[in-house]
Structure formats: structure tokens, C-alpha cells
Amino acid sequence: MITHLEREIAEQPDVLSRLLRAETANIAAIAGAIKAANPRFVVIVARGSSDNAARYAQYALGALGDLYVGLATPSLTTIYDTTPNLAGALVIGISQSGHSLEPVRVLETARELGAALTLSITNDAESPLAKVADHHIALHAGPEQSLAATKTYTAQLMAIALLVGHLGAPDGWQAQIERVPGWVAQTLDMNRATRAAADRYTFMSHCVTLARGFNYCTGFELAIKLKELTYVVAEAYSSADFHHGPKAIVEPGFPLIAIAPQGKTLDTMTESIAAFEANGADIAIISNVHGLLERARLTLPIPAEVPEWLSPLVAVVPGQLLALGLSEARGIKVDQPRGLNKVTYTE
Amino acid sequence: MITHLEREIAEQPDVLSRLLRAETANIAAIAGAIKAANPRFVVIVARGSSDNAARYAQYALGALGDLYVGLATPSLTTIYDTTPNLAGALVIGISQSGHSLEPVRVLETARELGAALTLSITNDAESPLAKVADHHIALHAGPEQSLAATKTYTAQLMAIALLVGHLGAPDGWQAQIERVPGWVAQTLDMNRATRAAADRYTFMSHCVTLARGFNYCTGFELAIKLKELTYVVAEAYSSADFHHGPKAIVEPGFPLIAIAPQGKTLDTMTESIAAFEANGADIAIISNVHGLLERARLTLPIPAEVPEWLSPLVAVVPGQLLALGLSEARGIKVDQPRGLNKVTYTE
């Protein structure tokens, strides 16, 4: 019997196409409102996979939209009951369910604290988070029944990419973004062997994911998928941070998954991968760079034409398949991972 | 022969006293300049342990100083060569050496991008980072010869605490901060058995540190000490994030180190610890709450009177001793951990 997880991974091309059709006009209008409000900076409040979508926004809005984007520390609001000055900020809440208490609390007080505008991104357009913001983007992903977020994560990235398109992506961005559903379908196809190949990691107890820049989010998202679906202690690193201490943990056979597609971070990622190779690490690589993929024990390819700014929407897919395959190799029932509830009411 | 690491851990009370004497007036003047500049928000650029000091500033300046504090994504400047709008921001660079390229690059362009004020915090007052900022706080920690930061980390937190004191800490903060060197000395004394007790973790391959709010930084700093000094794959979690997926990794015997001193996060931390107990985790606790410490397999006490806002300056110390002891138990030469250089010239 097909699991929810497997079905929802496969649904992603359709979900992304639907989102493009349904929300392009709304997002263009929201981008107009953002330009008119001229925010000083952006604060995003999110947890779990949605927080990884926020990381994508940090780089995409920062590099292309000329906006400083910070991640919120929601416990300042919910536990310390303090009121950091949000004068002139665009405050964005991202939540699959829209029922998490933290983003709702932060967004409902943001305007009082001076925020220029609030925006929420949820899959449930009737949720409290959808209602509390000035503007709302719905994901149109359909019910996500797997406890692990897959289609709602790539849909969150698509919503952000559309926003970034209007706020400063290079010419031709619309044509590029229209191709994403096809690239995701192609990636699923190129990685048909990945699910079975995960078998070699059956007894892995821990690993590191390595990425930088736009795909820093992909490293975090892959780590969270591995933890929740396979119980492997996976930690995400920026290749820059990894040189400040933690690289001491790399010994021969140490498992590394690098996310290194074509783009401005390719040189620094290639250098980091070489340092891991020198220490005898066991390396898997998600990339569209042929010469780099050849150096991996496990190659996780994505299409060659994917531009860097959209690559996180595609590069996460081989990681999802790897986590799915490894959960099967380890005999874990992915639709009922232990100790997890779909909606987390964090206070 | 005593190692650099051991000596520098022991020096901390003296370093903190010296910093209090030497920088109190300068920091009061800087706080005045910050109030006059009335920044819209704060961006901090740092890597490694300095980034954990930045996390302390996020909560301390956010909860007490009414300022939204975000961590920078320096690769936007150094790799993507983009110019996020920093209009009205206070931009702070923190680096032990002051020679890391990233904070220097970010600070030297910050004023052109509209920053209201720049500030650097370094141990080397003659370093490039010290020179490039409008204002500078020197740590007066003396040369740090161990590759693992200890005394410069607690000194960075002290510099931030002094700044926060002037920007909004409650009445009586000066008297509290004066007591920190004594509390650190007392903690070293209370944890004389910790170094030997680390023996029981000799064969631990991975662990999780758990904290929230002010001590979120302590969890990260302890994780980095364990990774660089003992090669244990240690990952820091907020107790809030941990419920969004990763808690699936907790099985009987899973090693957890919780940082849970008296304060506003104590209830949520106690609840999280109970959830780990229910799953049979092996729990160590850093705290000054007697009833909570009793529930741990390893108790790591700090003095009862330490107030929450200053607890990160004290709570990290038992963690340093645990990492030191575990490095000895595992036969690692702490002054020469593999693959590390003291100054990291990240680009």
C-alpha cells in the first residue's frame, strides 16, 4: 500500500502548478502592497519545516529583493511577554496548518508594535494565521496527511519565489518559475533509484548535511526529514560555520550529504567537499554539476538548467526520496513516526 | 601538565572582573550613542562561538532593550555581493580575533547601506574588525591559546550584558552584574566533580542539548564545545523546535543535556524534560533548581541566586568542564584538536 508520504512527494509537480495558477495574481498584488509600504526590514516567524522556508526567504529576499530578513525569536513574545520594536517591519508568519500559536501571537501584536505590513502563508486558508494577517497566501496543496511536510514545504518555497520575482528577481524570472513543476517531475524521474539506494545507509546513526547560501534551507530541511522519518541524528551546517570547530568530528567514513548545485556558492562548496574527501568522509551530493556528482558515493542529480535562485525548490526532492527510502530500509512506518503530532501548538 | 583549555576555563572569573573594571565607562558611552542614534533594528554578524554570543544578544536586547535583533547572513555580502538595505540599523560584528573576513566586510559596507551605527566586540583591540567600526568593545581576556573559545565567549556575553544593562535591564542590574565573576568562581567550585563524571559519556557518539530563551545560546555553545573537543555529534535544540519533528529520534538511553535555570522558561523546559524522561532518555541538567536537578543522571549545578538574564554567563561553565573531562576520557589532546585553526578566514 502506498504511504501518504510517498503519494505526497509524487504530488509535488501538480501542487506547484496549481499554486502558480491560483496565486500568481494575488501575490503580484501583495508585492505591490509591500513596495508601497516600503518596509525597513523583514521578520519571519515560523517553526520546523516552515522555518526552513523562512531561511529560503532570508537569502532570496536578501540577495534579490534588497531587504534584510531576520528570523523571529517567538518566545520573546510568548514567554517573555516583551514587545520588541517592529516599527517599519514587514512581519511574515509561515505555518503549514496555520494553527500554531506562536506565529498567530506574533502577527496579532505586530501592527501595534509598529509593523508596516503583515503577511501569512498557510495551507489552510480558513486558519487563525490566515485570518490574522493583512495579506494571505494560500498554498493550495490539498490536505497533507503525512506527518512529514513535503508538498507544503515546496509550495511555501514557491510562494516565496513568486513574491521575490515581483520584488527583484532578474528579467525572465516568470519563464523560469513556470518551469519549476517540470523540473521537480524530472528530478523525481532522475532519482528513481534513490529510494532503493538508501539501503546502504541502514545502519547510519548520525550524519551532517552541508550547504550554503540559497540552499542552506535545503540542508536544514533534509536534516529534519532524516530525523523525523529515519531517526538518524542529522545536523545541518553552513560550510562556513563548519570550519569554525565542528569539522573536528569528521573521521574516515563520516557520512556527509552536500547540496551543491550550480551557482555562486559552488566554488566554496567544492572546496569544502574536497576537505571532507581528504578526511575520508562518505559523501552523497545533490547537484546538477556533472564533475562534482562523479566524486560522490551516492549521486542525487537535479536538472542542469535549474537556476540557483530556484534550486531549493528542486534540490530538496532527492533528499525527500532518500529519507523515504531510508525509512523503509530501517523498517519505520513513515505515516506514524513515533512521538509526532501534525499540528504543534507550541507556546 | 595543565592544558591551555583548563587554564583558560579557570581564568574566567578574573577575565570577567577585569572586563567590568576596564570597559564599564566605555560601554556606558556606547549605550548613550546607541540611544541617540535610535536604531530601528539590530543586525549581528558572527560565526562559531561568537555567533552564540550573538544569540544571547538576540534575547537580552530583545527582552530588555526593546530592540529586534537579527543574525546576519554574511554570505549575502561576501558571496552574492548584494546590498540588503540596512537603513536605520545598528550593525554589530563579534569575533574573538577580529580577523575574520566576513564581519569586517559587512561592517565596512554597513554605513554606505544606511546603518545608523556600527559596533565591534573583539579580544584584539588592534584587529581589523576593531578598527572598522564606529565603536569598539575590547574583551581584555588576554591571549586565548586554546583552540576552543571559553574565556572570550563568557567575556563576549559580559560585554553584551553591560550594554543591555544601560539599554533597559531592571533596577539593580549593576549590583547583579558585579556578582557574575564570583558566581562563575562558585560554579567552578560546585562542579569540581564534573570533569571526572564525564567518564560515563566516553562512548557516546551523539547527543542533543536542549534550552530555550536566554539560554538558547548556552545549548549551542555547549554543542560546539562537545563537537570540537570530544568529536561527539552534538546538536542544539530549542525545546519548541524539538517538538516539530526531531523528537522522533529520542529512544531509551538517548543522551540529553538540558539547560534549565530558574526563570520564565523553566516551566516549558521542565515539561520538555518530562517528555524526554517518558521516552527513557539519559538526562544531564544544568540548573539552579534543586527539584529539577534531582531528576538528572548527571547534575551540573549553578548558584541559586543567578538571575535569568545573566544565567548564560554562568550556565556555560559546567558545560565547558564536561567537554574538558570528556575530551580527557576519550584521550583527545584538547590543545591540538584535529583539523582546526584558531583564526578562521571564512570568505
XYZ file of C-alpha atoms in Angstrom:
694
model
C 0.000 0.000 0.000
C 1.299 3.404 -0.944
C 2.014 5.643 2.033
C 0.781 9.223 2.431
C 4.407 10.318 2.338
C 5.153 8.639 -0.968
C 1.966 9.947 -2.562
C 2.560 13.500 -1.351
C 6.159 13.536 -2.610
C 4.849 12.455 -6.023
C 2.088 15.102 -5.972
C 4.559 17.989 -5.851
C 4.634 18.871 -9.566
C 0.816 19.152 -9.568
C 0.749 21.132 -6.339
C 3.296 23.623 -7.674
C 1.424 24.039 -10.964
C -1.826 24.620 -9.094
C -0.212 27.205 -6.834
C 1.219 29.036 -9.844
C -2.213 29.198 -11.460
C -4.150 30.083 -8.319
C -1.919 32.601 -6.546
C 0.104 34.456 -9.186
C -2.330 37.396 -9.310
C -2.769 37.589 -5.519
C 0.979 37.504 -4.973
C 1.526 40.249 -7.575
C -0.959 42.407 -5.628
C 0.779 41.615 -2.310
C 4.156 42.516 -3.830
C 2.628 45.848 -4.859
C 1.416 46.445 -1.299
C 4.879 45.619 0.035
C 6.528 48.071 -2.354
C 4.028 50.748 -1.323
C 4.633 50.087 2.396
C 8.407 50.239 1.786
C 9.377 48.139 4.816
C 12.674 48.790 6.609
C 13.312 45.112 7.214
C 11.523 41.773 7.335
C 10.919 39.462 10.307
C 9.647 35.921 9.702
C 8.115 33.739 12.389
C 7.943 30.004 11.769
C 8.938 26.643 13.265
C 10.054 23.308 11.846
C 9.956 22.936 8.047
C 8.244 26.323 7.747
C 11.318 27.814 9.412
C 13.369 26.344 6.577
C 11.096 28.098 4.096
C 11.877 31.261 6.090
C 15.597 30.572 5.563
C 14.976 30.473 1.821
C 13.269 33.857 2.115
C 16.302 35.210 4.009
C 18.563 34.576 1.049
C 16.079 35.122 -1.784
C 14.655 38.408 -0.456
C 18.107 39.471 0.739
C 20.004 38.753 -2.472
C 17.288 39.721 -4.961
C 14.818 41.914 -3.063
C 17.285 44.220 -1.295
C 15.643 43.515 2.079
C 17.282 42.459 5.314
C 15.360 39.413 6.552
C 15.643 38.139 10.124
C 14.067 35.118 11.751
C 11.909 35.886 14.776
C 12.584 34.598 18.262
C 8.907 33.994 19.055
C 9.458 33.104 22.706
C 10.214 36.797 23.304
C 6.508 37.337 22.656
C 5.019 34.136 24.015
C 7.201 33.532 27.087
C 8.908 36.812 27.965
C 5.882 38.882 27.009
C 8.111 41.626 25.662
C 7.473 43.981 22.837
C 10.474 44.417 20.548
C 10.092 47.454 18.366
C 8.857 46.376 14.924
C 8.482 49.893 13.503
C 8.539 49.767 9.734
C 8.900 45.983 9.524
C 7.175 43.539 7.213
C 6.264 40.637 9.514
C 5.592 37.283 7.859
C 4.160 34.181 9.538
C 4.596 30.803 7.827
C 2.820 27.655 9.034
C 1.532 24.616 7.171
C -1.557 24.333 9.340
C -1.927 27.964 10.289
C -2.885 26.741 13.757
C 0.491 27.095 15.538
C 0.046 29.570 18.349
C 3.378 31.383 18.083
C 3.041 32.995 14.643
C -0.564 33.925 15.428
C 0.516 35.667 18.656
C 3.394 37.474 16.960
C 1.307 38.606 13.983
C -1.636 39.799 16.043
C 0.589 42.136 18.058
C 2.882 43.170 15.191
C 0.797 46.095 13.966
C 0.558 47.549 17.494
C 4.356 47.347 17.628
C 4.607 49.453 14.508
C 4.854 46.837 11.751
C 4.286 48.309 8.304
C 2.518 45.205 6.999
C 1.806 41.594 7.954
C 1.577 38.571 5.680
C 0.815 34.923 6.353
C 1.484 31.849 4.245
C -0.539 28.737 5.143
C -2.090 25.704 3.512
C -5.373 26.257 5.352
C -6.951 29.495 4.159
C -9.503 29.345 6.995
C -6.911 29.009 9.771
C -6.290 31.580 12.534
C -2.951 32.587 10.992
C -4.608 33.170 7.605
C -7.175 35.452 9.255
C -4.872 37.488 11.476
C -2.608 38.950 8.764
C -3.150 41.924 6.445
C -2.414 39.668 3.491
C -2.509 35.916 2.997
C -1.040 33.454 0.520
C -2.771 30.059 0.347
C -0.714 27.060 -0.723
C -3.469 25.033 -2.439
C -1.522 21.860 -1.643
C -4.571 19.855 -0.561
C -4.595 18.050 2.796
C -1.133 16.913 3.866
C -1.725 13.621 5.646
C 1.855 12.535 6.166
C 3.286 13.857 9.410
C 6.409 14.903 7.490
C 5.937 18.063 5.419
C 6.917 17.634 1.752
C 4.452 19.187 -0.703
C 3.585 22.031 1.654
C 7.321 22.811 2.045
C 7.983 23.095 -1.696
C 4.727 25.052 -2.025
C 5.925 27.500 0.677
C 9.153 27.987 -1.284
C 7.149 28.576 -4.472
C 5.031 31.238 -2.722
C 8.219 32.974 -1.595
C 9.829 32.661 -5.028
C 6.783 34.311 -6.648
C 6.993 37.159 -4.147
C 10.727 37.554 -4.762
C 10.081 37.533 -8.515
C 7.973 40.668 -8.194
C 10.342 42.288 -5.706
C 13.561 41.988 -7.668
C 14.344 38.753 -9.492
C 16.204 39.147 -12.795
C 14.426 39.529 -16.140
C 12.880 36.345 -17.406
C 12.010 35.118 -13.915
C 8.413 34.308 -14.860
C 9.518 31.915 -17.586
C 11.940 30.274 -15.155
C 9.398 29.846 -12.377
C 6.883 28.308 -14.796
C 9.394 25.523 -15.412
C 9.725 24.506 -11.752
C 6.884 21.916 -11.728
C 8.514 20.244 -14.751
C 11.946 20.282 -13.123
C 10.517 18.669 -9.981
C 8.858 15.960 -12.106
C 12.132 15.417 -13.959
C 14.014 15.182 -10.632
C 11.601 12.525 -9.363
C 12.310 10.638 -12.560
C 16.105 11.080 -12.429
C 16.099 9.774 -8.829
C 14.040 6.614 -9.340
C 16.978 4.593 -7.982
C 17.493 6.815 -4.908
C 14.832 5.169 -2.768
C 16.476 1.762 -3.114
C 19.998 3.198 -2.901
C 19.164 4.485 0.585
C 19.680 0.884 1.699
C 23.415 1.447 2.201
C 22.672 3.954 4.984
C 20.577 1.471 7.014
C 22.946 1.464 9.993
C 23.958 5.117 9.888
C 23.457 6.653 13.365
C 24.283 10.263 12.507
C 25.258 12.479 9.591
C 25.851 16.059 8.537
C 24.230 17.995 5.710
C 26.317 20.750 4.181
C 25.106 23.708 2.144
C 25.474 27.433 1.807
C 23.544 30.471 0.576
C 20.223 29.793 -1.182
C 20.368 26.081 -0.350
C 21.205 26.497 3.326
C 17.468 25.853 3.802
C 17.750 22.593 1.851
C 20.414 21.314 4.257
C 18.151 22.081 7.224
C 15.086 20.583 5.567
C 16.910 17.388 4.636
C 18.223 17.103 8.216
C 14.716 17.436 9.642
C 13.326 14.828 7.196
C 16.075 12.375 8.197
C 15.435 12.951 11.889
C 11.668 12.639 11.787
C 11.436 9.814 9.229
C 14.547 7.721 9.904
C 15.617 8.720 13.471
C 19.135 9.466 12.198
C 20.761 12.330 14.140
C 21.307 14.658 11.190
C 22.707 18.133 11.608
C 22.704 20.927 9.039
C 25.769 23.085 8.585
C 26.753 26.041 6.554
C 30.116 25.206 5.000
C 31.360 28.468 6.570
C 30.313 27.551 10.116
C 31.622 24.039 9.723
C 35.181 25.326 9.602
C 34.727 27.062 12.981
C 35.111 23.980 15.121
C 32.684 21.235 14.245
C 34.795 19.865 11.404
C 36.835 18.094 14.083
C 34.069 15.473 14.147
C 34.851 14.272 10.592
C 36.691 10.958 10.619
C 37.057 8.303 7.902
C 33.620 7.056 6.883
C 31.797 10.028 8.413
C 28.562 10.453 6.422
C 28.059 13.767 4.643
C 25.272 14.898 2.348
C 26.258 18.001 0.383
C 23.830 20.213 -1.517
C 25.910 21.904 -4.207
C 24.077 22.926 -7.371
C 25.413 25.369 -9.963
C 25.626 28.914 -8.627
C 27.680 31.427 -6.696
C 28.314 29.084 -3.762
C 29.625 26.264 -5.974
C 33.308 27.169 -5.516
C 33.170 27.315 -1.737
C 31.059 24.132 -1.603
C 33.501 22.301 -3.897
C 36.362 23.365 -1.635
C 34.510 22.126 1.476
C 33.681 18.810 -0.188
C 37.382 18.392 -1.027
C 38.261 18.928 2.654
C 35.777 16.209 3.643
C 37.211 13.909 0.964
C 40.684 14.457 2.405
C 39.385 13.243 5.776
C 37.871 10.141 4.183
C 34.215 11.152 4.599
C 31.477 9.115 2.887
C 29.862 11.684 0.602
C 26.471 11.982 -1.107
C 25.923 15.006 -3.357
C 22.771 16.732 -4.604
C 23.836 18.733 -7.644
C 23.496 19.458 -11.331
C 27.257 19.739 -11.847
C 28.467 16.616 -13.599
C 32.119 16.785 -12.491
C 31.096 17.200 -8.872
C 28.477 14.433 -8.845
C 31.147 11.995 -10.065
C 33.013 12.418 -6.793
C 30.114 11.166 -4.645
C 29.418 7.676 -3.279
C 25.743 8.461 -3.910
C 24.761 10.881 -6.687
C 21.488 12.750 -6.327
C 21.063 14.637 -9.592
C 18.785 17.552 -10.472
C 18.248 19.023 -13.968
C 21.118 21.042 -15.424
C 19.093 24.155 -16.310
C 17.782 24.937 -12.794
C 18.966 28.462 -11.861
C 20.452 28.966 -8.410
C 17.644 31.121 -7.002
C 15.054 28.409 -7.746
C 17.261 25.423 -6.982
C 15.967 24.938 -3.385
C 12.525 24.071 -4.835
C 14.115 21.201 -6.760
C 17.163 20.154 -4.701
C 15.103 19.077 -1.699
C 13.338 16.372 -3.738
C 16.204 13.816 -3.918
C 16.578 14.349 -0.166
C 12.903 13.537 0.400
C 13.344 10.333 -1.626
C 16.474 9.432 0.322
C 14.626 9.878 3.640
C 11.668 7.849 2.327
C 13.960 5.033 1.166
C 15.937 5.027 4.393
C 12.777 4.868 6.496
C 11.821 1.742 4.524
C 15.318 0.246 4.883
C 15.100 0.799 8.639
C 11.577 -0.641 8.892
C 9.942 2.573 10.110
C 6.263 3.202 9.456
C 6.554 6.661 7.930
C 2.929 7.575 8.324
C 3.126 7.002 12.078
C 6.562 8.212 13.234
C 6.847 7.953 16.989
C 6.101 10.928 19.166
C 4.866 13.324 16.499
C 1.662 15.260 16.017
C 0.904 17.007 12.757
C -0.059 20.309 14.323
C 2.250 21.558 17.033
C 0.684 24.021 19.424
C 3.942 25.478 20.718
C 3.545 28.169 23.321
C 50.929 19.487 32.538
C 47.963 21.806 32.622
C 46.416 22.460 29.210
C 45.639 25.896 27.763
C 41.971 24.917 27.824
C 41.953 24.050 31.511
C 43.852 27.207 32.441
C 41.588 29.454 30.381
C 38.419 27.943 31.856
C 39.827 28.671 35.319
C 40.792 32.244 34.351
C 37.207 33.264 33.656
C 36.399 34.934 36.997
C 39.500 37.146 36.615
C 38.779 37.917 32.972
C 35.215 38.962 33.793
C 36.351 41.163 36.707
C 38.956 42.828 34.502
C 36.390 43.473 31.743
C 33.991 45.014 34.263
C 36.703 47.376 35.508
C 38.128 48.261 32.104
C 35.063 48.660 29.885
C 32.177 49.822 32.064
C 32.707 53.505 31.220
C 33.259 52.871 27.502
C 30.159 50.698 27.280
C 28.077 53.339 29.081
C 29.212 55.853 26.437
C 28.402 53.430 23.601
C 24.945 52.798 25.083
C 24.435 56.579 25.058
C 25.430 56.739 21.384
C 23.008 53.893 20.590
C 20.146 55.674 22.360
C 20.965 58.853 20.446
C 21.078 57.013 17.113
C 17.733 55.337 17.958
C 18.253 52.316 15.678
C 15.252 50.652 14.036
C 16.670 47.175 14.495
C 19.939 45.359 15.136
C 21.886 43.017 12.863
C 24.760 40.964 14.300
C 27.408 39.271 12.180
C 29.458 36.493 13.777
C 30.492 32.849 13.315
C 31.148 29.944 15.661
C 31.123 30.715 19.387
C 30.793 34.438 18.635
C 27.532 33.592 16.879
C 26.333 32.092 20.151
C 27.164 35.377 21.883
C 25.008 36.982 19.190
C 22.172 34.634 20.147
C 22.454 35.884 23.731
C 22.160 39.439 22.415
C 19.032 38.451 20.464
C 17.205 37.547 23.658
C 18.817 40.047 26.028
C 18.413 43.093 23.763
C 15.026 41.835 22.594
C 13.534 41.142 26.022
C 15.145 44.015 27.947
C 16.248 46.556 25.346
C 13.075 46.644 23.225
C 15.107 46.038 20.036
C 14.524 43.455 17.343
C 17.846 41.659 16.824
C 18.544 39.519 13.763
C 21.574 37.450 12.883
C 23.245 38.376 9.611
C 23.601 36.044 6.653
C 27.119 37.247 5.782
C 27.392 35.260 2.552
C 24.871 37.696 1.047
C 27.692 40.242 1.237
C 30.736 38.051 0.672
C 29.428 35.598 -1.945
C 26.346 37.130 -3.537
C 27.763 40.636 -3.417
C 24.336 42.070 -2.687
C 23.440 45.075 -0.637
C 20.478 44.499 1.663
C 19.032 47.748 2.908
C 20.386 48.445 6.411
C 18.771 51.867 6.795
C 18.494 52.760 10.459
C 20.141 49.557 11.708
C 22.707 49.092 14.441
C 25.175 46.598 12.941
C 27.365 44.676 15.388
C 30.329 42.445 14.497
C 31.575 39.950 17.083
C 34.814 37.999 16.643
C 37.350 36.698 19.138
C 40.309 37.510 16.898
C 38.796 40.406 14.969
C 40.500 38.953 11.890
C 37.588 37.015 10.369
C 36.879 38.488 6.962
C 33.099 38.296 6.995
C 32.267 40.704 9.834
C 34.910 43.125 8.543
C 33.350 43.097 5.064
C 29.823 43.508 6.424
C 30.776 46.330 8.814
C 32.823 48.284 6.301
C 29.850 48.461 3.900
C 27.152 48.886 6.563
C 27.309 52.675 6.782
C 27.031 53.026 2.984
C 23.913 50.849 3.207
C 22.362 53.262 5.669
C 23.304 51.758 9.024
C 22.755 54.179 11.901
C 25.784 52.925 13.843
C 28.336 50.118 13.841
C 29.939 48.392 16.819
C 32.523 45.664 17.094
C 33.399 43.380 20.001
C 36.806 41.672 19.823
C 39.565 40.447 22.070
C 42.224 42.114 19.905
C 41.789 45.882 20.055
C 44.264 46.320 17.171
C 42.435 43.950 14.804
C 40.775 44.979 11.524
C 37.301 44.470 12.988
C 38.147 46.719 15.947
C 39.270 49.455 13.544
C 36.420 49.313 11.051
C 33.535 50.061 13.430
C 32.256 53.374 14.826
C 32.587 51.946 18.326
C 34.571 49.081 19.793
C 34.420 46.991 22.952
C 37.649 45.188 23.892
C 37.371 41.971 25.889
C 40.644 42.236 27.866
C 40.698 38.426 28.097
C 44.405 38.094 27.360
C 45.635 35.728 24.624
C 43.370 32.733 24.181
C 45.721 29.880 23.296
C 43.286 27.003 23.372
C 41.625 26.453 20.011
C 38.288 26.195 21.811
C 36.877 29.559 22.916
C 35.972 29.689 26.623
C 37.072 32.888 28.382
C 36.498 35.014 25.273
C 32.971 33.594 24.983
C 31.968 34.484 28.551
C 33.686 37.867 28.085
C 31.605 38.497 24.936
C 28.453 37.730 26.932
C 29.611 40.114 29.678
C 30.155 42.906 27.129
C 26.628 42.346 25.810
C 25.163 42.182 29.335
C 26.772 45.543 30.197
C 25.294 47.068 27.052
C 21.872 45.612 27.839
C 22.143 46.948 31.379
C 22.320 50.504 30.073
C 19.656 49.899 27.432
C 16.925 48.514 29.655
C 17.804 45.983 32.329
C 15.756 46.219 35.548
C 16.824 48.356 38.503
C 19.698 46.919 40.460
C 21.340 45.422 37.370
C 24.753 46.894 38.219
C 24.854 45.125 41.557
C 23.828 41.865 39.854
C 26.428 42.100 37.112
C 29.189 42.816 39.654
C 28.441 39.429 41.187
C 28.978 37.436 37.971
C 32.736 36.799 38.431
C 32.000 35.412 41.900
C 29.181 33.225 40.592
C 31.468 31.817 37.896
C 34.136 31.060 40.539
C 31.491 29.409 42.698
C 30.264 27.336 39.725
C 33.801 26.101 39.040
C 33.920 25.057 42.674
C 30.466 23.416 42.700
C 31.432 21.388 39.606
C 34.789 20.037 40.778
C 33.441 16.506 40.259
C 32.094 17.208 36.754
C 35.366 16.683 34.925
C 35.724 13.146 36.295
C 31.993 12.438 35.983
C 32.317 12.961 32.228
C 33.829 9.469 32.161
C 30.404 7.850 31.816
C 29.955 9.522 28.415
C 33.174 8.051 26.970
C 31.405 6.014 24.282
C 28.631 8.489 23.476
C 28.518 9.073 19.705
C 25.870 11.784 19.599
C 23.675 13.862 21.901
C 21.225 16.740 21.992
C 21.389 19.914 24.055
C 18.053 21.479 24.954
C 17.389 25.059 26.018
C 15.104 27.972 25.375
C 15.073 31.756 25.599
C 18.098 33.412 27.199
C 19.978 30.107 27.412
C 19.333 29.023 23.835
C 22.887 30.310 23.259
C 24.195 28.045 26.027
C 22.796 24.986 24.282
C 24.547 25.973 21.048
C 27.800 26.802 22.791
C 27.832 23.514 24.676
C 27.137 21.636 21.425
C 30.062 23.359 19.696
C 32.418 22.620 22.639
C 31.426 18.936 22.554
C 31.958 18.728 18.805
C 35.320 20.461 18.704
C 36.783 18.986 21.891
C 35.273 15.489 22.038
C 34.113 14.787 18.435
C 30.647 13.906 19.720
C 27.930 14.855 17.218
C 26.024 17.254 19.458
C 23.053 19.232 18.243
C 21.407 22.187 19.946
C 17.644 22.470 20.054
C 15.104 24.901 21.289
C 12.565 22.896 23.273
C 9.941 24.478 20.989
C 11.588 23.328 17.745
C 12.262 19.903 19.151
C 8.550 19.113 19.195
C 8.308 19.851 15.473
C 9.713 16.581 14.253
C 13.153 15.836 15.650
C 11.873 14.404 18.920
C 11.252 11.187 16.977
C 14.987 10.476 17.412
C 14.664 10.063 21.194
C 14.826 6.409 22.208
C 15.686 4.795 25.552
C 19.181 5.845 26.597
C 19.304 8.798 24.185
C 21.673 11.356 25.751
C 20.230 14.779 26.514
C 21.845 17.767 28.197
C 19.233 20.286 29.326
C 19.999 23.862 30.381
C 17.143 24.870 32.659
C 17.941 27.504 35.284
C 15.334 29.479 37.232
C 13.404 31.905 35.018
C 10.495 32.343 32.646
C 11.402 29.325 30.512
C 11.592 26.953 33.475
C 8.020 25.655 33.075
C 8.365 24.821 29.398
C 11.819 23.297 29.962
C 10.507 21.163 32.842
C 7.708 19.934 30.599
C 10.160 19.051 27.814
C 12.448 17.244 30.233
C 9.460 15.198 31.439
C 8.727 14.195 27.833
C 12.326 13.004 27.421
C 12.093 11.116 30.720
C 8.961 9.380 29.458
C 10.960 8.160 26.450
C 13.754 6.867 28.689
C 16.360 9.472 27.740
C 19.625 9.713 29.716
C 19.470 13.245 31.087
C 22.067 15.693 32.390
C 20.784 19.046 33.703
C 22.469 22.418 34.185
C 20.292 24.313 36.663
C 19.930 26.066 39.971
C 16.549 24.471 40.696
C 17.006 21.777 43.295
C 13.894 19.708 42.486
C 14.828 19.609 38.807
C 18.488 18.723 39.325
C 17.406 15.693 41.341
C 15.837 14.178 38.233
C 19.122 14.101 36.283
C 21.631 11.268 35.848
C 24.302 13.983 35.969
C 23.661 17.195 37.910
C 25.514 20.324 36.812
C 24.630 22.959 39.419
C 24.986 26.737 39.300
C 24.399 29.147 42.212
C 20.793 29.685 43.281
C 20.850 33.498 43.152
C 21.831 33.874 39.471
C 19.055 35.859 37.719
C 17.790 34.561 34.387
C 19.164 37.404 32.246
C 22.725 36.743 33.480
C 22.457 32.959 33.717
C 24.079 32.285 30.298
C 27.359 33.754 31.643
C 27.344 31.122 34.389
C 25.454 28.135 32.941
C 28.001 27.531 30.187
C 30.748 26.811 32.725
C 29.617 23.292 33.801
C 29.318 22.523 30.084
C 32.921 23.614 29.490
C 34.050 21.332 32.318
C 32.005 18.451 30.933
C 33.603 18.883 27.489
C 37.070 19.140 29.056
C 36.506 15.976 31.109
C 35.069 14.060 28.171
C 37.999 15.014 25.947
C 40.283 13.507 28.605
C 38.118 10.394 28.929
C 38.310 9.940 25.158
C 42.062 10.522 25.036
C 41.897 13.648 22.887
C 44.642 16.259 23.064
C 42.480 19.325 23.620
C 45.125 21.850 22.716
C 45.526 20.271 19.277
C 42.075 19.146 18.111
C 42.272 17.757 14.600
C 41.530 19.992 11.662
C 41.128 23.308 13.478
C 42.822 26.671 13.187
C 42.314 29.355 15.790
C 41.525 32.123 13.327
C 39.123 31.192 10.570
C 39.357 33.362 7.489
C 35.930 32.497 6.115
C 35.085 34.186 2.863
